[in-house]
PDB file of C-alpha atoms in Angstrom:
ATOM      1  CA  MET A   1      82.824  34.520 186.376  1.00  0.00           C
ATOM      2  CA  THR A   2      81.643  31.262 185.115  1.00  0.00           C
ATOM      3  CA  ASN A   3      81.856  30.367 181.436  1.00  0.00           C
ATOM      4  CA  ILE A   4      78.890  28.376 179.980  1.00  0.00           C
ATOM      5  CA  ARG A   5      79.383  26.422 176.649  1.00  0.00           C
ATOM      6  CA  GLU A   6      75.827  24.859 175.951  1.00  0.00           C
ATOM      7  CA  PRO A   7      73.589  25.289 172.888  1.00  0.00           C
ATOM      8  CA  VAL A   8      70.344  27.327 173.005  1.00  0.00           C
ATOM      9  CA  LEU A   9      67.896  24.677 172.227  1.00  0.00           C
ATOM     10  CA  GLN A  10      65.289  27.127 170.718  1.00  0.00           C
ATOM     11  CA  PRO A  11      66.597  28.641 167.293  1.00  0.00           C
ATOM     12  CA  ILE A  12      67.477  32.174 167.483  1.00  0.00           C
ATOM     13  CA  PRO A  13      66.039  34.528 164.570  1.00  0.00           C
ATOM     14  CA  ILE A  14      69.407  35.665 162.695  1.00  0.00           C
ATOM     15  CA  LEU A  15      68.175  39.234 162.444  1.00  0.00           C
ATOM     16  CA  SER A  16      68.154  39.196 166.024  1.00  0.00           C
ATOM     17  CA  LEU A  17      71.771  38.397 166.400  1.00  0.00           C
ATOM     18  CA  ARG A  18      74.015  41.643 167.520  1.00  0.00           C
ATOM     19  CA  PRO A  19      77.509  41.804 165.699  1.00  0.00           C
ATOM     20  CA  THR A  20      80.515  42.648 167.373  1.00  0.00           C
ATOM     21  CA  GLN A  21      82.655  43.846 164.381  1.00  0.00           C
ATOM     22  CA  MET A  22      81.874  46.154 161.529  1.00  0.00           C
ATOM     23  CA  THR A  23      82.633  44.489 158.379  1.00  0.00           C
ATOM     24  CA  VAL A  24      83.011  40.969 156.527  1.00  0.00           C
ATOM     25  CA  GLY A  25      84.645  40.018 153.322  1.00  0.00           C
ATOM     26  CA  MET A  26      81.499  39.726 150.852  1.00  0.00           C
ATOM     27  CA  ARG A  27      83.512  37.555 148.661  1.00  0.00           C
ATOM     28  CA  GLU A  28      83.954  35.012 151.655  1.00  0.00           C
ATOM     29  CA  VAL A  29      80.392  35.337 152.194  1.00  0.00           C
ATOM     30  CA  LYS A  30      79.662  34.517 148.722  1.00  0.00           C
ATOM     31  CA  GLU A  31      81.565  31.383 148.976  1.00  0.00           C
ATOM     32  CA  LYS A  32      79.869  30.222 151.927  1.00  0.00           C
ATOM     33  CA  ARG A  33      76.583  30.851 150.443  1.00  0.00           C
ATOM     34  CA  GLN A  34      77.701  28.677 147.536  1.00  0.00           C
ATOM     35  CA  ARG A  35      78.805  25.665 149.856  1.00  0.00           C
ATOM     36  CA  TRP A  36      75.324  26.210 151.563  1.00  0.00           C
ATOM     37  CA  ARG A  37      73.514  25.740 148.264  1.00  0.00           C
ATOM     38  CA  ALA A  38      75.670  22.579 147.447  1.00  0.00           C
ATOM     39  CA  HIS A  39      73.644  21.109 150.380  1.00  0.00           C
ATOM     40  CA  LYS A  40      70.408  21.049 148.351  1.00  0.00           C
ATOM     41  CA  SER A  41      68.363  18.624 150.556  1.00  0.00           C
ATOM     42  CA  LYS A  42      66.756  20.067 153.775  1.00  0.00           C
ATOM     43  CA  LYS A  43      67.966  17.428 155.922  1.00  0.00           C
ATOM     44  CA  LYS A  44      71.552  18.076 154.711  1.00  0.00           C
ATOM     45  CA  GLN A  45      71.236  21.937 155.473  1.00  0.00           C
ATOM     46  CA  ALA A  46      69.659  21.118 158.889  1.00  0.00           C
ATOM     47  CA  LYS A  47      72.557  18.949 159.584  1.00  0.00           C
ATOM     48  CA  LEU A  48      74.992  21.747 158.792  1.00  0.00           C
ATOM     49  CA  LEU A  49      73.245  24.256 160.840  1.00  0.00           C
ATOM     50  CA  GLY A  50      73.515  21.885 163.615  1.00  0.00           C
ATOM     51  CA  GLN A  51      77.309  21.599 163.232  1.00  0.00           C
ATOM     52  CA  HIS A  52      77.983  25.296 163.063  1.00  0.00           C
ATOM     53  CA  MET A  53      76.303  26.797 165.817  1.00  0.00           C
ATOM     54  CA  ILE A  54      77.012  30.673 166.277  1.00  0.00           C
ATOM     55  CA  PRO A  55      79.270  31.494 169.431  1.00  0.00           C
ATOM     56  CA  VAL A  56      77.540  34.328 171.257  1.00  0.00           C
ATOM     57  CA  VAL A  57      77.758  36.244 174.489  1.00  0.00           C
ATOM     58  CA  LEU A  58      74.510  37.265 176.210  1.00  0.00           C
ATOM     59  CA  GLY A  59      74.473  40.813 176.900  1.00  0.00           C
ATOM     60  CA  PRO A  60      72.926  43.128 179.748  1.00  0.00           C
ATOM     61  CA  ASP A  61      70.076  43.585 177.412  1.00  0.00           C
ATOM     62  CA  GLN A  62      69.360  39.933 176.946  1.00  0.00           C
ATOM     63  CA  ARG A  63      70.495  40.042 173.437  1.00  0.00           C
ATOM     64  CA  HIS A  64      72.879  37.486 171.720  1.00  0.00           C
ATOM     65  CA  TYR A  65      76.063  39.181 170.699  1.00  0.00           C
ATOM     66  CA  VAL A  66      77.991  37.168 167.999  1.00  0.00           C
ATOM     67  CA  ILE A  67      81.599  36.662 168.862  1.00  0.00           C
ATOM     68  CA  ASP A  68      82.625  34.538 165.833  1.00  0.00           C
ATOM     69  CA  HIS A  69      81.517  33.210 162.609  1.00  0.00           C
ATOM     70  CA  HIS A  70      79.933  36.648 161.331  1.00  0.00           C
ATOM     71  CA  HIS A  71      80.541  35.308 157.699  1.00  0.00           C
ATOM     72  CA  LEU A  72      78.568  32.373 157.990  1.00  0.00           C
ATOM     73  CA  ALA A  73      75.591  34.185 159.719  1.00  0.00           C
ATOM     74  CA  ARG A  74      75.565  36.665 157.138  1.00  0.00           C
ATOM     75  CA  ALA A  75      75.585  34.057 154.330  1.00  0.00           C
ATOM     76  CA  LEU A  76      73.044  32.123 155.801  1.00  0.00           C
ATOM     77  CA  HIS A  77      70.825  35.419 156.165  1.00  0.00           C
ATOM     78  CA  ASP A  78      71.368  36.275 152.486  1.00  0.00           C
ATOM     79  CA  GLU A  79      70.411  32.781 151.575  1.00  0.00           C
ATOM     80  CA  GLY A  80      67.005  33.196 153.394  1.00  0.00           C
ATOM     81  CA  VAL A  81      67.561  31.335 156.700  1.00  0.00           C
ATOM     82  CA  LYS A  82      65.562  32.731 159.359  1.00  0.00           C
ATOM     83  CA  ASP A  83      66.865  30.988 162.505  1.00  0.00           C
ATOM     84  CA  ILE A  84      69.940  29.409 163.823  1.00  0.00           C
ATOM     85  CA  LEU A  85      71.229  27.650 167.007  1.00  0.00           C
ATOM     86  CA  VAL A  86      73.770  29.506 169.132  1.00  0.00           C
ATOM     87  CA  THR A  87      76.224  28.567 171.738  1.00  0.00           C
ATOM     88  CA  VAL A  88      76.283  30.916 174.644  1.00  0.00           C
ATOM     89  CA  ILE A  89      79.989  31.444 175.579  1.00  0.00           C
ATOM     90  CA  ALA A  90      79.728  33.686 178.457  1.00  0.00           C
ATOM     91  CA  ASP A  91      76.654  35.227 180.190  1.00  0.00           C
ATOM     92  CA  LEU A  92      77.238  38.878 180.831  1.00  0.00           C
ATOM     93  CA  THR A  93      73.541  39.792 181.778  1.00  0.00           C
ATOM     94  CA  MET A  94      74.996  41.357 185.272  1.00  0.00           C
ATOM     95  CA  VAL A  95      77.408  43.606 183.611  1.00  0.00           C
ATOM     96  CA  ASP A  96      76.379  47.267 183.565  1.00  0.00           C
ATOM     97  CA  ARG A  97      75.271  48.412 180.201  1.00  0.00           C
ATOM     98  CA  ASP A  98      77.981  51.167 179.836  1.00  0.00           C
ATOM     99  CA  ALA A  99      80.517  48.851 180.838  1.00  0.00           C
ATOM    100  CA  PHE A 100      79.416  46.061 178.398  1.00  0.00           C
ATOM    101  CA  TRP A 101      81.375  46.700 175.370  1.00  0.00           C
ATOM    102  CA  VAL A 102      84.426  47.553 177.537  1.00  0.00           C
ATOM    103  CA  VAL A 103      84.347  43.980 178.907  1.00  0.00           C
ATOM    104  CA  LEU A 104      84.027  42.761 175.625  1.00  0.00           C
ATOM    105  CA  ASP A 105      87.158  44.874 174.387  1.00  0.00           C
ATOM    106  CA  ASN A 106      89.174  43.680 177.316  1.00  0.00           C
ATOM    107  CA  ARG A 107      88.285  39.951 176.158  1.00  0.00           C
ATOM    108  CA  ARG A 108      89.073  40.534 172.562  1.00  0.00           C
ATOM    109  CA  TRP A 109      85.356  39.652 171.888  1.00  0.00           C
ATOM    110  CA  VAL A 110      84.931  43.017 169.517  1.00  0.00           C
ATOM    111  CA  TYR A 111      86.601  44.452 166.615  1.00  0.00           C
ATOM    112  CA  PRO A 112      85.293  48.118 165.952  1.00  0.00           C
ATOM    113  CA  TYR A 113      87.225  48.721 162.958  1.00  0.00           C
ATOM    114  CA  ASP A 114      85.504  50.279 159.774  1.00  0.00           C
ATOM    115  CA  THR A 115      86.310  49.585 156.124  1.00  0.00           C
ATOM    116  CA  LYS A 116      89.159  51.809 156.134  1.00  0.00           C
ATOM    117  CA  GLY A 117      90.682  50.051 159.274  1.00  0.00           C
ATOM    118  CA  GLU A 118      89.973  52.776 161.563  1.00  0.00           C
ATOM    119  CA  ARG A 119      88.761  52.321 164.881  1.00  0.00           C
ATOM    120  CA  ARG A 120      85.326  53.549 165.671  1.00  0.00           C
ATOM    121  CA  HIS A 121      82.993  54.191 168.482  1.00  0.00           C
ATOM    122  CA  PHE A 122      81.249  50.887 170.002  1.00  0.00           C
ATOM    123  CA  ARG A 123      77.901  52.619 169.067  1.00  0.00           C
ATOM    124  CA  ASP A 124      78.760  52.558 165.298  1.00  0.00           C
ATOM    125  CA  ILE A 125      78.977  48.545 165.291  1.00  0.00           C
ATOM    126  CA  PRO A 126      75.778  47.637 162.975  1.00  0.00           C
ATOM    127  CA  LYS A 127      72.891  46.529 165.098  1.00  0.00           C
ATOM    128  CA  SER A 128      72.193  43.687 162.666  1.00  0.00           C
ATOM    129  CA  ILE A 129      74.139  41.124 160.441  1.00  0.00           C
ATOM    130  CA  ALA A 130      72.429  42.338 157.504  1.00  0.00           C
ATOM    131  CA  ASP A 131      74.221  45.816 157.959  1.00  0.00           C
ATOM    132  CA  LEU A 132      77.882  44.463 157.816  1.00  0.00           C
ATOM    133  CA  LYS A 133      79.802  46.405 155.323  1.00  0.00           C
ATOM    134  CA  ASP A 134      82.242  44.862 152.759  1.00  0.00           C
ATOM    135  CA  ASP A 135      86.090  44.869 153.479  1.00  0.00           C
ATOM    136  CA  PRO A 136      87.857  43.553 150.452  1.00  0.00           C
ATOM    137  CA  PHE A 137      90.992  43.244 152.281  1.00  0.00           C
ATOM    138  CA  ARG A 138      89.192  40.826 154.693  1.00  0.00           C
ATOM    139  CA  SER A 139      88.498  38.681 151.880  1.00  0.00           C
ATOM    140  CA  LEU A 140      92.027  39.001 150.445  1.00  0.00           C
ATOM    141  CA  ALA A 141      93.093  37.956 154.007  1.00  0.00           C
ATOM    142  CA  GLY A 142      90.740  35.079 154.161  1.00  0.00           C
ATOM    143  CA  GLU A 143      92.062  33.616 150.629  1.00  0.00           C
ATOM    144  CA  LEU A 144      95.606  34.335 151.711  1.00  0.00           C
ATOM    145  CA  ARG A 145      95.300  32.046 154.568  1.00  0.00           C
ATOM    146  CA  ARG A 146      93.554  29.448 152.749  1.00  0.00           C
ATOM    147  CA  ALA A 147      96.371  29.667 149.949  1.00  0.00           C
ATOM    148  CA  GLY A 148      98.823  28.987 152.597  1.00  0.00           C
ATOM    149  CA  GLY A 149     100.159  32.542 153.102  1.00  0.00           C
ATOM    150  CA  TYR A 150     100.032  32.033 156.823  1.00  0.00           C
ATOM    151  CA  ALA A 151      98.906  29.442 159.255  1.00  0.00           C
ATOM    152  CA  LYS A 152      95.554  29.373 160.827  1.00  0.00           C
ATOM    153  CA  ASP A 153      95.759  31.053 164.528  1.00  0.00           C
ATOM    154  CA  THR A 154      93.926  31.150 167.686  1.00  0.00           C
ATOM    155  CA  THR A 155      94.580  35.028 167.922  1.00  0.00           C
ATOM    156  CA  PRO A 156      91.274  36.704 168.019  1.00  0.00           C
ATOM    157  CA  PHE A 157      90.423  38.565 164.724  1.00  0.00           C
ATOM    158  CA  SER A 158      93.733  37.305 163.091  1.00  0.00           C
ATOM    159  CA  GLU A 159      92.326  37.495 159.593  1.00  0.00           C
ATOM    160  CA  PHE A 160      91.351  41.448 160.345  1.00  0.00           C
ATOM    161  CA  LEU A 161      95.074  41.889 161.574  1.00  0.00           C
ATOM    162  CA  TRP A 162      96.450  40.496 158.077  1.00  0.00           C
ATOM    163  CA  ALA A 163      93.715  42.677 155.967  1.00  0.00           C
ATOM    164  CA  ASP A 164      94.933  45.701 157.978  1.00  0.00           C
ATOM    165  CA  TYR A 165      98.524  44.917 157.033  1.00  0.00           C
ATOM    166  CA  LEU A 166      97.514  44.434 153.410  1.00  0.00           C
ATOM    167  CA  ARG A 167      95.347  47.515 153.388  1.00  0.00           C
ATOM    168  CA  ARG A 168      98.486  49.683 154.061  1.00  0.00           C
ATOM    169  CA  ARG A 169     100.467  48.093 150.951  1.00  0.00           C
ATOM    170  CA  LEU A 170      97.773  47.237 148.409  1.00  0.00           C
ATOM    171  CA  SER A 171      95.100  49.225 146.907  1.00  0.00           C
ATOM    172  CA  ARG A 172      91.436  48.436 147.066  1.00  0.00           C
ATOM    173  CA  LYS A 173      91.281  48.980 143.394  1.00  0.00           C
ATOM    174  CA  VAL A 174      93.549  46.299 142.560  1.00  0.00           C
ATOM    175  CA  ILE A 175      91.589  43.869 144.647  1.00  0.00           C
ATOM    176  CA  GLU A 176      88.411  44.736 142.907  1.00  0.00           C
ATOM    177  CA  ALA A 177      89.527  44.801 139.358  1.00  0.00           C
ATOM    178  CA  ASP A 178      92.018  41.832 139.585  1.00  0.00           C
ATOM    179  CA  PHE A 179      91.759  39.462 142.447  1.00  0.00           C
ATOM    180  CA  ALA A 180      94.196  37.083 141.230  1.00  0.00           C
ATOM    181  CA  LYS A 181      97.058  39.548 140.829  1.00  0.00           C
ATOM    182  CA  ALA A 182      96.305  40.879 144.270  1.00  0.00           C
ATOM    183  CA  MET A 183      96.560  37.521 145.731  1.00  0.00           C
ATOM    184  CA  GLU A 184     100.061  37.267 143.922  1.00  0.00           C
ATOM    185  CA  GLU A 185     101.043  40.433 145.862  1.00  0.00           C
ATOM    186  CA  ALA A 186      99.553  39.403 149.007  1.00  0.00           C
ATOM    187  CA  LEU A 187     101.551  36.079 148.971  1.00  0.00           C
ATOM    188  CA  ALA A 188     105.085  37.767 148.412  1.00  0.00           C
ATOM    189  CA  LEU A 189     104.000  40.409 151.320  1.00  0.00           C
ATOM    190  CA  ALA A 190     103.125  37.547 153.608  1.00  0.00           C
ATOM    191  CA  LYS A 191     106.627  36.072 153.271  1.00  0.00           C
ATOM    192  CA  SER A 192     108.137  39.364 154.090  1.00  0.00           C
ATOM    193  CA  ALA A 193     110.019  39.939 157.177  1.00  0.00           C
ATOM    194  CA  GLU A 194     107.729  43.042 157.796  1.00  0.00           C
ATOM    195  CA  ALA A 195     105.062  40.695 158.540  1.00  0.00           C
ATOM    196  CA  ILE A 196     106.762  38.617 161.022  1.00  0.00           C
ATOM    197  CA  TYR A 197     104.775  40.344 163.891  1.00  0.00           C
ATOM    198  CA  LEU A 198     101.375  38.994 162.591  1.00  0.00           C
ATOM    199  CA  PRO A 199      99.837  35.582 163.702  1.00  0.00           C
ATOM    200  CA  GLY A 200     100.377  32.515 162.093  1.00  0.00           C
ATOM    201  CA  TRP A 201     103.320  33.970 159.939  1.00  0.00           C
ATOM    202  CA  CYS A 202     105.059  31.331 158.089  1.00  0.00           C
ATOM    203  CA  GLY A 203     107.716  33.607 156.494  1.00  0.00           C
ATOM    204  CA  PRO A 204     110.479  32.327 154.114  1.00  0.00           C
ATOM    205  CA  ALA A 205     112.435  29.318 154.812  1.00  0.00           C
ATOM    206  CA  SER A 206     115.501  29.859 156.689  1.00  0.00           C
ATOM    207  CA  GLY A 207     118.805  28.557 156.158  1.00  0.00           C
ATOM    208  CA  GLY A 208     119.516  26.377 152.972  1.00  0.00           C
TER     209      GLY A 208
END
């Protein structure tokens, strides 16, 4: 099957995009909204949109399924942006409807896990970017990477894997009550040998 990587020249309504995950880190969404607002002129905002096209898969229902940049799409929607350019990564319009999600799963283009880190049925994935739920552990994992807790990695959904690791060791209440304290604990956990299996693990320096 030939993959195509070309932008759809006509803007796509953000609310017509179909998510392939159930959650986002709303703290991360908020930061992207702030960065968007920093580009005050329409010209700068248009340039930014042109540089950040959303990668999608075209499904058998002719809908565009987002396979990355859910946070950006949600941030732009929350900022009142109506349309966005997308890049079609793969055309799966010929795939049987019942097999479509299985194909996405096989290619690691879908992450059907809820705010508790529990796997759900594909039908439970929200139908709109606007309905994505907040997972504070995803926000923590994103901030942890930016702080150098682990390296950026090409593994699909690597931040969610880190979020799940942190979820089993920290309480949601700590993150919501004192994010800075949660970050301190997360940085310590990231250097632990227990995290060695995770993508981008940096670990403690050996030797010396």
